[in-house]
Coordinates of C-alpha atoms in Angstrom, one line a residue:
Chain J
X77 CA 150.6 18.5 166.6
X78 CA 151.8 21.1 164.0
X79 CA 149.6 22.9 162.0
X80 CA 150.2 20.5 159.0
X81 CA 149.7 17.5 160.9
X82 CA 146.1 18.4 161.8
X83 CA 145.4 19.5 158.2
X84 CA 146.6 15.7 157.4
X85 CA 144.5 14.2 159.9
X86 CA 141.6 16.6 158.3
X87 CA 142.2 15.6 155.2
X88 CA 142.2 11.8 156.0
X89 CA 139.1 11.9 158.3
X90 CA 137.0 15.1 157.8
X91 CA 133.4 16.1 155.7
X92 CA 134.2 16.8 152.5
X93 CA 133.9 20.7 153.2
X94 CA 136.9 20.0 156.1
X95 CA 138.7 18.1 153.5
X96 CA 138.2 20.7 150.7
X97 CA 139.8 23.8 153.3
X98 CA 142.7 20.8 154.9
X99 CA 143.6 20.3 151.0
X100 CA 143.8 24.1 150.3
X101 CA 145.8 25.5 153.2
X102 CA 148.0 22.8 152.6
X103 CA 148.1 24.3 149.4
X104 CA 149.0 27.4 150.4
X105 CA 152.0 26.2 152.5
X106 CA 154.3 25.7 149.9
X107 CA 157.0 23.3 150.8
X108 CA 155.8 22.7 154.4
X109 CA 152.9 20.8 153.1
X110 CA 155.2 17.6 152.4
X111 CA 154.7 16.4 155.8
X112 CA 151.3 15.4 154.5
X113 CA 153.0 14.2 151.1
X114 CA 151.1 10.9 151.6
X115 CA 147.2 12.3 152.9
X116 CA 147.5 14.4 149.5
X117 CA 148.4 11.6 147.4
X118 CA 145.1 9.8 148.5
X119 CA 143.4 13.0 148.6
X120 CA 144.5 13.1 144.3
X121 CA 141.3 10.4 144.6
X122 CA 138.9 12.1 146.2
X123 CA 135.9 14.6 144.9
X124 CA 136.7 17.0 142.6
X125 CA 136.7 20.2 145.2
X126 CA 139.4 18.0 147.1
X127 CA 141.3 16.8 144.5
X128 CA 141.9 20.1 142.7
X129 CA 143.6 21.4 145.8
X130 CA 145.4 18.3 146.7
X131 CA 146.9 18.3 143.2
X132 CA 148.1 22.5 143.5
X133 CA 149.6 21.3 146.9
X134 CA 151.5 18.3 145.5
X135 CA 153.0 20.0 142.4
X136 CA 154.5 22.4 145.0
X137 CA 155.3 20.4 148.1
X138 CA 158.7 19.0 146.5
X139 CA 160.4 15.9 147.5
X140 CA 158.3 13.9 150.5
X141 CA 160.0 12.9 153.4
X142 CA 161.6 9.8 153.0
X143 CA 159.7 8.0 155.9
X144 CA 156.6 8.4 153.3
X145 CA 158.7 6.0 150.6
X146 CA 156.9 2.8 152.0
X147 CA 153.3 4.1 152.0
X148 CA 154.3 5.7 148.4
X149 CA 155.0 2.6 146.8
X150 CA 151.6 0.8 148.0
X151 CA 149.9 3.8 146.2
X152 CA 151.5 3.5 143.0
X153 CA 149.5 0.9 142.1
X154 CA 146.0 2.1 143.1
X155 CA 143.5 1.9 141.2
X156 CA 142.7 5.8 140.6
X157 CA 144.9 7.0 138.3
X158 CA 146.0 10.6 139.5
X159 CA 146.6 8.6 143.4
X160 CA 149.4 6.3 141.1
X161 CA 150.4 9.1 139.3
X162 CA 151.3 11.4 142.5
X163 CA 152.4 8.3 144.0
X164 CA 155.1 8.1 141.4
X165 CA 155.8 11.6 140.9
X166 CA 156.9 12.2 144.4
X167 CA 159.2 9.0 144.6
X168 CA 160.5 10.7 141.2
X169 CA 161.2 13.6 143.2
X170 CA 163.1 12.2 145.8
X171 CA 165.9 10.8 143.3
X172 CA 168.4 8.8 144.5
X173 CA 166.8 8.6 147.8
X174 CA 164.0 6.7 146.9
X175 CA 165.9 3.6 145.8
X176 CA 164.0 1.3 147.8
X177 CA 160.7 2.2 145.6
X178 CA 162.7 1.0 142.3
X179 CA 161.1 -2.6 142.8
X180 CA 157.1 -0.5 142.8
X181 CA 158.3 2.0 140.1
X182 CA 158.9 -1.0 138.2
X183 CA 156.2 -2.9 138.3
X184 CA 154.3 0.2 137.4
X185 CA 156.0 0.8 134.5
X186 CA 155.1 -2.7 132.9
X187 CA 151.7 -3.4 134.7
X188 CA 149.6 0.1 135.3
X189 CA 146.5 0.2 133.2
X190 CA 147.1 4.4 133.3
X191 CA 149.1 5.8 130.5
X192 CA 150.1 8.5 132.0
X193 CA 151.3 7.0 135.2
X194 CA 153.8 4.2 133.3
X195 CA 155.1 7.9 131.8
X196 CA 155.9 9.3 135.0
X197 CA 157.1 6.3 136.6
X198 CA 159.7 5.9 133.7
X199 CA 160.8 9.7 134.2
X200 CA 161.0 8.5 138.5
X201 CA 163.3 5.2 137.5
X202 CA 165.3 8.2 135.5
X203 CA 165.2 10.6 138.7
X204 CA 166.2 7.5 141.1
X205 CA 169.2 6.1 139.2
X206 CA 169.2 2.7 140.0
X207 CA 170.9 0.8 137.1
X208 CA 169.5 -2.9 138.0
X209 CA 169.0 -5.3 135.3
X210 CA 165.3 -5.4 135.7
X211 CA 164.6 -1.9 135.4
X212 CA 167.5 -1.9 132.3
X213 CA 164.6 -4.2 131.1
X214 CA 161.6 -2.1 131.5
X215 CA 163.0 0.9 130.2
X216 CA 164.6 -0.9 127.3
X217 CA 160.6 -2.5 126.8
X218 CA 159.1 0.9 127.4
X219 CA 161.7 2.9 125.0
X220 CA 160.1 1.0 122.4
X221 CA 156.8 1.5 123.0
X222 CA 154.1 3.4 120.4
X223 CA 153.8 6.3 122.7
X224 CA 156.1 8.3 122.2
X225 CA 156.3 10.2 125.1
X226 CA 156.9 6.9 126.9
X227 CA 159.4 6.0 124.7
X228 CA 161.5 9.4 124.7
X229 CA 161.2 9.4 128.7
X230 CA 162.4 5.7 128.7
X231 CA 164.7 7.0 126.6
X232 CA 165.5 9.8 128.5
X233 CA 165.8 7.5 132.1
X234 CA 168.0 4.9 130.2
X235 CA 170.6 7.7 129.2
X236 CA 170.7 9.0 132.9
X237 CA 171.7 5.3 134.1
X238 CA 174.5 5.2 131.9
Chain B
X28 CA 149.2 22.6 108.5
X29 CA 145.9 25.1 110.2
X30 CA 147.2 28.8 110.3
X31 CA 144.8 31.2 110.5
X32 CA 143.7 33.6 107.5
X33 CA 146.5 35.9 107.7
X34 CA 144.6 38.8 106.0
X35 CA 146.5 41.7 104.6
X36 CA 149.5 42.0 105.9
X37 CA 150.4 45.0 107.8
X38 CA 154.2 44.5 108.5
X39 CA 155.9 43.4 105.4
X40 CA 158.3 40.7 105.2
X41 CA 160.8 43.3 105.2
X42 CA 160.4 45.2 108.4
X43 CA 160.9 41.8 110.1
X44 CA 164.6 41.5 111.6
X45 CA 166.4 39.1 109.5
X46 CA 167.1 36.3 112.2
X47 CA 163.2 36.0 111.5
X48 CA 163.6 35.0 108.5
X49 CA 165.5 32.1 109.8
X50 CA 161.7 31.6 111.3
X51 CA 160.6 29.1 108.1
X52 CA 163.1 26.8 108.3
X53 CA 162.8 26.4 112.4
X54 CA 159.5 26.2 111.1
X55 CA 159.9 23.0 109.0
X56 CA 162.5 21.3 111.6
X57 CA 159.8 21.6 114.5
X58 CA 156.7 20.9 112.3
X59 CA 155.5 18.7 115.1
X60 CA 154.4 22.4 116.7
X61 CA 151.7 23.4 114.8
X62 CA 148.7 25.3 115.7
X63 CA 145.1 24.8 115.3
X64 CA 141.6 26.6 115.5
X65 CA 139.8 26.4 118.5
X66 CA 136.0 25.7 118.0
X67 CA 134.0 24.7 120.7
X68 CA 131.8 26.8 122.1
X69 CA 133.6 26.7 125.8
X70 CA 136.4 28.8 123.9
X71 CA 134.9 32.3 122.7
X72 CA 133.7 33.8 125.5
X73 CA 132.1 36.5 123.5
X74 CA 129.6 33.3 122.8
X75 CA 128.4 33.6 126.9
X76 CA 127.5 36.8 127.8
X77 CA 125.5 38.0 130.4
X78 CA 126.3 35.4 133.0
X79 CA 125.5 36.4 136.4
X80 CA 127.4 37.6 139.2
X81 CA 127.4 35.2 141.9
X82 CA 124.6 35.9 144.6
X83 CA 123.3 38.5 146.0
X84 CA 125.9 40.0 148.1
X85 CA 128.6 39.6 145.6
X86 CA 126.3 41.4 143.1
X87 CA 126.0 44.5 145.2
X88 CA 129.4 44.1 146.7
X89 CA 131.2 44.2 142.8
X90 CA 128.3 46.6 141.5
X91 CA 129.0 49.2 143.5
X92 CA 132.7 49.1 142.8
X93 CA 133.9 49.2 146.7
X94 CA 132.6 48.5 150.0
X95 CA 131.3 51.2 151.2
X96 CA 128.0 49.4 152.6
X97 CA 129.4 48.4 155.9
X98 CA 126.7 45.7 155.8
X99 CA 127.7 44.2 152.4
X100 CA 130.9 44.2 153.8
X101 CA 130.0 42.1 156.7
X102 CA 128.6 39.6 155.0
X103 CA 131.6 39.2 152.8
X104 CA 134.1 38.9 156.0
X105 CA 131.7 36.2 157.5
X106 CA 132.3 34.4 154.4
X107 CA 135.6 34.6 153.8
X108 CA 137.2 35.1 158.0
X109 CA 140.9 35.0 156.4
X110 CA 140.0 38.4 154.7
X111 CA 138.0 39.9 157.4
X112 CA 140.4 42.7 157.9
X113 CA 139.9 44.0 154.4
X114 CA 138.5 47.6 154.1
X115 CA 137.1 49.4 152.1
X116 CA 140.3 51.8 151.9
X117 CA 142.8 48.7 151.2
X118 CA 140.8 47.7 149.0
X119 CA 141.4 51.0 147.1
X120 CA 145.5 51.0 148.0
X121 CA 146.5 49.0 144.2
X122 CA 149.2 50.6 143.1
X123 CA 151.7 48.9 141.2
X124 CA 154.0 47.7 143.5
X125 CA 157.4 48.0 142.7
X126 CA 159.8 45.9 140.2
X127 CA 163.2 48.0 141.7
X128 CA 163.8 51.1 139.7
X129 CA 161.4 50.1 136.2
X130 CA 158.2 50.3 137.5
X131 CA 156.4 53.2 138.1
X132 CA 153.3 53.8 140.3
X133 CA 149.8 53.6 138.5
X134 CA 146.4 55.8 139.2
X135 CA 144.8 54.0 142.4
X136 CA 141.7 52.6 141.2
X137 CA 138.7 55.0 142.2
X138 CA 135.6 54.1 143.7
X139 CA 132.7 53.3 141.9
X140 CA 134.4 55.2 138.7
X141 CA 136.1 53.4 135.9
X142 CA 140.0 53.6 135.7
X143 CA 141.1 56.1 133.8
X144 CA 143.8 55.0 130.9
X145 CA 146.9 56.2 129.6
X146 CA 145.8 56.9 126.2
X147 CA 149.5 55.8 124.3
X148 CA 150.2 52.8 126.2
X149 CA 148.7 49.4 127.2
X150 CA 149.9 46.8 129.5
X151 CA 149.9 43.5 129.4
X152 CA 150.0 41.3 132.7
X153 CA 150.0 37.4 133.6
X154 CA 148.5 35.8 136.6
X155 CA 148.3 32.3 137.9
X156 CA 145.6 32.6 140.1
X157 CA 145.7 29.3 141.8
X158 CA 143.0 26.6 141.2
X159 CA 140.5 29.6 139.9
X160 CA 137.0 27.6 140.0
X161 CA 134.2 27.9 141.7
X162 CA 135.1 27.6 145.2
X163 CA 137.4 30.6 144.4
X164 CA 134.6 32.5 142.9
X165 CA 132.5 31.9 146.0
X166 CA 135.1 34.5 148.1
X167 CA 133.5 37.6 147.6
X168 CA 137.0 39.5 149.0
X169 CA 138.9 37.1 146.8
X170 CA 137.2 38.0 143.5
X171 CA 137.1 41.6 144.5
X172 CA 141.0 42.0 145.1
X173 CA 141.3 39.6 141.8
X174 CA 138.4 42.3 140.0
X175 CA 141.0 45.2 140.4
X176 CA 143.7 43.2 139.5
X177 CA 142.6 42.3 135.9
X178 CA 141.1 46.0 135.7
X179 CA 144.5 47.3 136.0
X180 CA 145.7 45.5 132.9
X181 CA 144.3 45.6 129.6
X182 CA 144.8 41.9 128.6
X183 CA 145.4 39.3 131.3
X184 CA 147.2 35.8 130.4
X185 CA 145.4 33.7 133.1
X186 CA 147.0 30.6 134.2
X187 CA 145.1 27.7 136.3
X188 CA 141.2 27.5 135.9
X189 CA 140.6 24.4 137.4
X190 CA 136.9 23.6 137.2
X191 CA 134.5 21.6 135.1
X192 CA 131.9 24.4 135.3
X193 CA 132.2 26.5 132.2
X194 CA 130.8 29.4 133.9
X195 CA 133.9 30.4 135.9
X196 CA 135.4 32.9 133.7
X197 CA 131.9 34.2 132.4
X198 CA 131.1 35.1 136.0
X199 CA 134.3 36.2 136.6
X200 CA 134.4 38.4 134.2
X201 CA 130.8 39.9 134.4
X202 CA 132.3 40.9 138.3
X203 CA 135.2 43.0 136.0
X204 CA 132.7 44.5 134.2
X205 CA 130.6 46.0 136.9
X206 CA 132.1 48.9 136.8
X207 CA 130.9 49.9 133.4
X208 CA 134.0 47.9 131.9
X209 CA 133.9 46.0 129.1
X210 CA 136.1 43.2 129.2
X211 CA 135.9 39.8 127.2
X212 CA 137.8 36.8 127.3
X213 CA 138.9 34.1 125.1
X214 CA 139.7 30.4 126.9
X215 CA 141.6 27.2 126.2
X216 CA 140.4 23.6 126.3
X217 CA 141.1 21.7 129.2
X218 CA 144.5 20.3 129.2
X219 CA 146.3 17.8 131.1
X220 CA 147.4 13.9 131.2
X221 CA 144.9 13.0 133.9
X222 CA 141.6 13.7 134.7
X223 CA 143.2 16.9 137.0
X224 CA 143.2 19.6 134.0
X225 CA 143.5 23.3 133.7
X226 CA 142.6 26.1 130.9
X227 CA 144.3 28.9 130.1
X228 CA 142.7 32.1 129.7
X229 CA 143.3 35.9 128.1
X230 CA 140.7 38.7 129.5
X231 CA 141.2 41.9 127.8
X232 CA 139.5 45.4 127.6
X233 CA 137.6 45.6 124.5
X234 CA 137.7 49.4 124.8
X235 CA 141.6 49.4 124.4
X236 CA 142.1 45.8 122.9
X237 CA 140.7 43.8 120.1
X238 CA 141.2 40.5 119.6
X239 CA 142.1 38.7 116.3
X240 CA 138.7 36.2 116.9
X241 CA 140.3 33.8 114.5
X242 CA 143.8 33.5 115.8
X243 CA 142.7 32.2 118.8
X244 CA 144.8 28.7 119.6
X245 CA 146.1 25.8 121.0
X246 CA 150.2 24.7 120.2
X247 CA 149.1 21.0 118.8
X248 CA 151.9 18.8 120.3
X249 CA 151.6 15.5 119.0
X250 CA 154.6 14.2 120.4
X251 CA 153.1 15.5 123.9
X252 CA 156.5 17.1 124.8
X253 CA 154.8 19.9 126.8
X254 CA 151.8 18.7 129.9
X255 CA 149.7 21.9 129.1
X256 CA 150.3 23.3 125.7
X257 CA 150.7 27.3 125.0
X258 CA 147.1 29.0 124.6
X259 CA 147.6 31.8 121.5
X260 CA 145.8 34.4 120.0
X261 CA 146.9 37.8 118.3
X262 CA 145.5 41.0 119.5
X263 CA 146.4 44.7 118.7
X264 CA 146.0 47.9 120.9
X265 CA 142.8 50.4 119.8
X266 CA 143.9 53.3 121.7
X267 CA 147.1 54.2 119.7
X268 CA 146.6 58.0 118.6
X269 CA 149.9 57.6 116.2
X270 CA 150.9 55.4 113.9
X271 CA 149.6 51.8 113.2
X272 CA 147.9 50.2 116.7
X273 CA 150.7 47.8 118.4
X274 CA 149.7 44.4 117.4
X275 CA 151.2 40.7 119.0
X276 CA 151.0 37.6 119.4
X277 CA 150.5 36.3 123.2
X278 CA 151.3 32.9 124.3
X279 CA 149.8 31.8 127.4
X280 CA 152.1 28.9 129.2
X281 CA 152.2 27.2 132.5
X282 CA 155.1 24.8 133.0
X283 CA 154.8 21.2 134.7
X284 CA 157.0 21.8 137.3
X285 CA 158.4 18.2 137.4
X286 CA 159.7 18.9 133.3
X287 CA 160.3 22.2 133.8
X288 CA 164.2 22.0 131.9
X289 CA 162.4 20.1 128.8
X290 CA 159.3 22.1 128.5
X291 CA 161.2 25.5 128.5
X292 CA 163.2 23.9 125.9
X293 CA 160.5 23.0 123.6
X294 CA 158.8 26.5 124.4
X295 CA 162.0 28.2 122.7
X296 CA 160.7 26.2 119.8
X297 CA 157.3 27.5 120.2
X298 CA 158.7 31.0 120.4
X299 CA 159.9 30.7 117.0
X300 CA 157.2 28.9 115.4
X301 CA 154.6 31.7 116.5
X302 CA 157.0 34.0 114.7
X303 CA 156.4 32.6 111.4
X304 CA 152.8 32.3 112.1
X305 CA 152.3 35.3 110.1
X306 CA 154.4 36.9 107.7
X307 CA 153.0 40.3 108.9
X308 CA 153.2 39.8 112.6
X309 CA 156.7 40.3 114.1
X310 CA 155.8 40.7 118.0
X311 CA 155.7 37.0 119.8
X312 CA 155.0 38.1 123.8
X313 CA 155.6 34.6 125.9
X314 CA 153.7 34.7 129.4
X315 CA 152.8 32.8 132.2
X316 CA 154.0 30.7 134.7
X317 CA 157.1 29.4 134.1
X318 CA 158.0 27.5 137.2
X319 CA 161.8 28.9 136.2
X320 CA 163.5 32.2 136.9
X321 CA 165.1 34.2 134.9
X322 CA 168.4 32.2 134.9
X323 CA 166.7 28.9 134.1
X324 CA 165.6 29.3 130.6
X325 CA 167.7 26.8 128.6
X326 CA 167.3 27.3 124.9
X327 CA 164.5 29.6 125.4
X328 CA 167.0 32.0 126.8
X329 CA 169.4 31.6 124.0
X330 CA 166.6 32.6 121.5
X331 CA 168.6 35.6 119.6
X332 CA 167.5 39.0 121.2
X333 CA 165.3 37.5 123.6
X334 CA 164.6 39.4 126.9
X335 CA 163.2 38.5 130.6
X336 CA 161.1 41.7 131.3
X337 CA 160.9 40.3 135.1
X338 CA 164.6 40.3 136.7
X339 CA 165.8 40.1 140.5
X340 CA 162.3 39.8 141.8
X341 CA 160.3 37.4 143.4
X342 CA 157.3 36.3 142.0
X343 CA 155.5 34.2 144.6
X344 CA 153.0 35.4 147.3
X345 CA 155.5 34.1 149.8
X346 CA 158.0 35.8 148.1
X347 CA 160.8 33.0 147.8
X348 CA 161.1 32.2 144.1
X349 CA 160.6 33.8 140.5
X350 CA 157.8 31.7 138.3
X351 CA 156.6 34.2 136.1
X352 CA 157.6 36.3 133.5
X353 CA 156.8 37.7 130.0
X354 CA 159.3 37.0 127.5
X355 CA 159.7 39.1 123.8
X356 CA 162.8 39.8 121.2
X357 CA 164.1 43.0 122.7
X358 CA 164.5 43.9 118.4
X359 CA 161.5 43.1 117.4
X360 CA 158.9 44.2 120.5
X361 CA 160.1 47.7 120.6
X362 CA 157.2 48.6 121.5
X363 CA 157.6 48.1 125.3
X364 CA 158.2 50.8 127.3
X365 CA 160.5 49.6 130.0
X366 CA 158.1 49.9 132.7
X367 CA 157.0 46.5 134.1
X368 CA 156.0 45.3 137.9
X369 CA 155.1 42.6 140.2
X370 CA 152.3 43.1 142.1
X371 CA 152.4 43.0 145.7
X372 CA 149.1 41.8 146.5
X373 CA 149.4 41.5 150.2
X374 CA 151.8 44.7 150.5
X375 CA 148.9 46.8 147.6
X376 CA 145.9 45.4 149.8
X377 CA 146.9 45.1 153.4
X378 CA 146.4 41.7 153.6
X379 CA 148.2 39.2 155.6
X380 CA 150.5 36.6 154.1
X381 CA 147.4 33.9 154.7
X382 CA 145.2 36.7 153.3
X383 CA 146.8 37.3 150.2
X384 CA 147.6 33.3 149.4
X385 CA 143.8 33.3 149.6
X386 CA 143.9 34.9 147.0
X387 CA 146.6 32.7 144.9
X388 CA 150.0 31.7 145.6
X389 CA 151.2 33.5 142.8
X390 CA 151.6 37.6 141.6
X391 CA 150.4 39.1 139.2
X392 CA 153.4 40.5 136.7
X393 CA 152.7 43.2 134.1
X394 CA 154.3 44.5 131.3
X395 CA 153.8 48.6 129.4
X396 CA 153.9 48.8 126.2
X397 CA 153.8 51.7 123.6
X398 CA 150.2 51.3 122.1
X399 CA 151.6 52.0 118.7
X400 CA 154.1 50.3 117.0
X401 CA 157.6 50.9 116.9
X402 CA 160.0 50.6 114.2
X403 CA 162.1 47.2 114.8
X404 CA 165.8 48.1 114.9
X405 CA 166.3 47.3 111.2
X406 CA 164.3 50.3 111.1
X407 CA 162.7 49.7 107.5
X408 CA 158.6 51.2 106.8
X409 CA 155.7 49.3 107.7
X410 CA 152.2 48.5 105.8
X411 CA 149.0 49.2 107.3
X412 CA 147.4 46.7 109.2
X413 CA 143.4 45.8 106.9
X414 CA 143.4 42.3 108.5
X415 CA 141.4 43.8 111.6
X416 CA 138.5 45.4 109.0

């Protein structure tokens, strides 16, 4: 197993203090950590110590590997708001090549209870560029909307479908 | 609209350069950017003094200002195995490391002795020192290489404390001060969209810095067009021996790196409200972690006169991208000297690549400026500064 695969498999089964170190050398691997793109995402839930690393190695890891796109979409919708919200910002990041998540990113965009996650999954429906009718519908919905960061990145994902 | 007073003025509106002038009516478009007094008692650190340095070993281990105690030093490496192969003499190696052909070499901090000062210039620096909290804190060699860091500037724009313990920066900066040093610090709320949030932070030298105590800010953003908005505050140099004492504005940023093209955007608008902030304040210095190089800055690169002081460099510990930079009107900031740098840690400390990510995965950048001020290029004479009395 490479180095980052163990550090996953640390992260997912380990104390907290194994967790804590997995989530920061992950951190420190820059782009390499995105083999463990999905382990961090859940880690986003976990106690503070973890979840402040997790979160500096996901804002750095880039686009996940598209294998992760499944297991991605089944966290967009959990119940802890920064798992949904990494969920959807790292399907956001892989553009076009997360197409098959438009049907999750959708969903989340008219059902999540977490503000800030239906604003990041109407920046990833921009990212991904899928022009369907239903997500035409929830950005036209969500364009309206009294937040106005929703709205201008609903905006914003509309215009780059056009 | 919450400006702070703006006391006497000491640059009239007429030593301004006249595309400020322009300022008041960027002003009015971009009214959505206005600024606000910060109040709570988590922001002044000159309100928490006297915090402790963490344990025992990390007492004696800053108190003495090196590691000469072999035994101190032992106890340190067992804590901390990634930095067991710093010495004593590494330890004692910063230098500035080298920003190709600007930067010069500084005075290697001494042991157990204060630095010693150029006496007509101060220099400003900006560090992201990843996820600073307490686990950070509890690396003895960590917080030592990040202690001589901070003393080698005389204000520090700190990106990414991450903790909910309010006593991070208080420690941290108690461990600066060990050597005699007296640095403060001023800090940000906690900002973010989710319960994940971050403060920004300055920590200057009050023996070469003051601070304006009620300029100190956060860019209110009610259309939440920026994830972490700019951290602000107005200081001026005490150690000018001519002419009136530099004064500026800093403001302290760390991009989202998913909205990086926006928020840079939107921070060209923040550059030119914090010009008009005061009429007799014509420095704006922009700093921090950009997530953008030098040829990624949108409209904040087409701000007239604006310059990068970081070029052609790397600013990550793995030495890949450019993040960080300080940003100022080339016309206006005349003041800086040319000298700037990016701080090699692991290169400055001998440490290995894991090493020196230990210690963030970002470099400190640093800017000189003249500690006095300079006439802006529409040379024109200058009022003395009574808003410090």
């Amino acid at each position: 197993m490479s180095d980052v695969t163990v550090l996953a498999q640390q992260l997912r089964e380990g104390q907290v203090a194994q967790r804590q170190r997995a989530a920061e050398q992950l951190a420190q691997s820059g782009e390499d950590a995105s083999v463990a793109a999905v382990e961090l995402v859940q880690a986003a839930g976990d106690e503070e110590q973890v979840r402040e690393w997790a979160v500096a190695a996901l804002e750095q890891l880039g686009p996940p590997p598209t294998a992760a796109i499944r297991q991605l979409c089944g966290l967009t919708a959990h119940e802890n708001e920064l798992v949904g919200y990494w969920a959807v910002t790292l399907l956001g990041r892989l553009g076009p090549a997360a197409v098959t998540a438009v049907s999750a990113l959708t969903d989340t965009l008219q059902h999540s209870p977490h503000q800030a996650v239906r604003q990041r999954a109407a920046w990833a429906l921009g990212q991904v560029g899928d022009g369907s009718a239903p997500v035409i519908a929830a950005l036209t919905r969500a364009a309206g909307a009294e937040d106005p960061r929703l709205a201008r990145l609903a905006t914003q994902a509309l215009a780059q479908l056009q | 609209m919450a400006y702070p007073k703006s006391g006497a003025n000491s640059k009239s509106a007429a030593t301004r350069p006249r595309t400020k002038r322009k300022g008041r009516s960027v002003f009015s478009r971009f009214a959505w950017l206005i600024w606000t007094l910060v109040t709570s008692g988590s922001v002044a650190g000159w309100m928490i003094s006297d915090i402790p340095v963490v344990g025992p070993v990390v007492e004696d281990f800053v108190a003495s200002g090196s590691v000469k105690d072999v035994e101190s030093l032992t106890s340190v490496v067992s804590q901390s195995p990634a930095l067991a192969s710093l010495t004593s003499e590494l330890l004692h190696r910063l230098a500035d490391s080298a920003a190709p052909s600007k930067a010069g070499a500084a005075a290697a901090p001494t042991s157990g002795a204060r630095l010693q000062k150029p006496p007509d210039t101060i220099r400003i620096g900006s560090y992201n020192i990843q996820v600073f909290g307490t686990g950070k804190l509890g690396k003895p060699a960590v917080v030592d290489v990040l202690v001589q860091l901070v003393r080698h500037c005389d204000i520090v724009a700190i990106q990414e404390i991450r903790s909910k313990d309010d006593t991070v920066l208080p420690q941290f900066v108690a461990a600066v001060n060990a050597d005699g040093s007296r640095y403060d610090f001023a800090i940000g709320p906690r900002l973010g969209r989710t319960v994940s949030t971050e403060q920004y932070a300055f920590v200057y030298d009050t023996d070469r810095i003051e601070l304006d105590r009620s300029s100190v800010g956060t860019i209110v953003d009610t259309n939440d067009l920026l994830h972490r908005e700019p951290f602000v505050a107005r200081f001026r140099a005490r150690v000018g021996q001519v002419g009136t004492p530099f004064s500026f504005w800093l403001i302290n940023i760390h991009t989202d790196p998913d909205e990086v093209a926006s928020e840079i955007d939107v921070l060209a608008d923040v550059f030119q409200v914090m010009q008009t902030a005061r009429p007799d304040e014509d420095d704006v210095i922009l700093l921090g972690d950009l997530n953008a190089s030098d040829q990624q800055l949108g409209r904040l690169g087409q701000v007239p006169g604006i310059t990068c002081v970081v070029t052609g460099i790397t600013t990550n510990t793995r030495r890949t991208k450019m993040y960080d930079n300080l940003l100022f009107q080339r016309f206006a900031t005349t003041e800086f000297t040319g000298r700037w740098g990016v701080v090699d840690v692991q290169a400055v400390f001998g440490l290995t690549l894991e090493q020196a990510l230990e210690v963030s995965d970002h470099l400190p950048i640093w800017a000189e400026f003249r500690a006095y001020e300079s006439p802006p290029v529409s040379n024109t004479a200058r009022r003395p500064d009574r808003s410090w009395q």
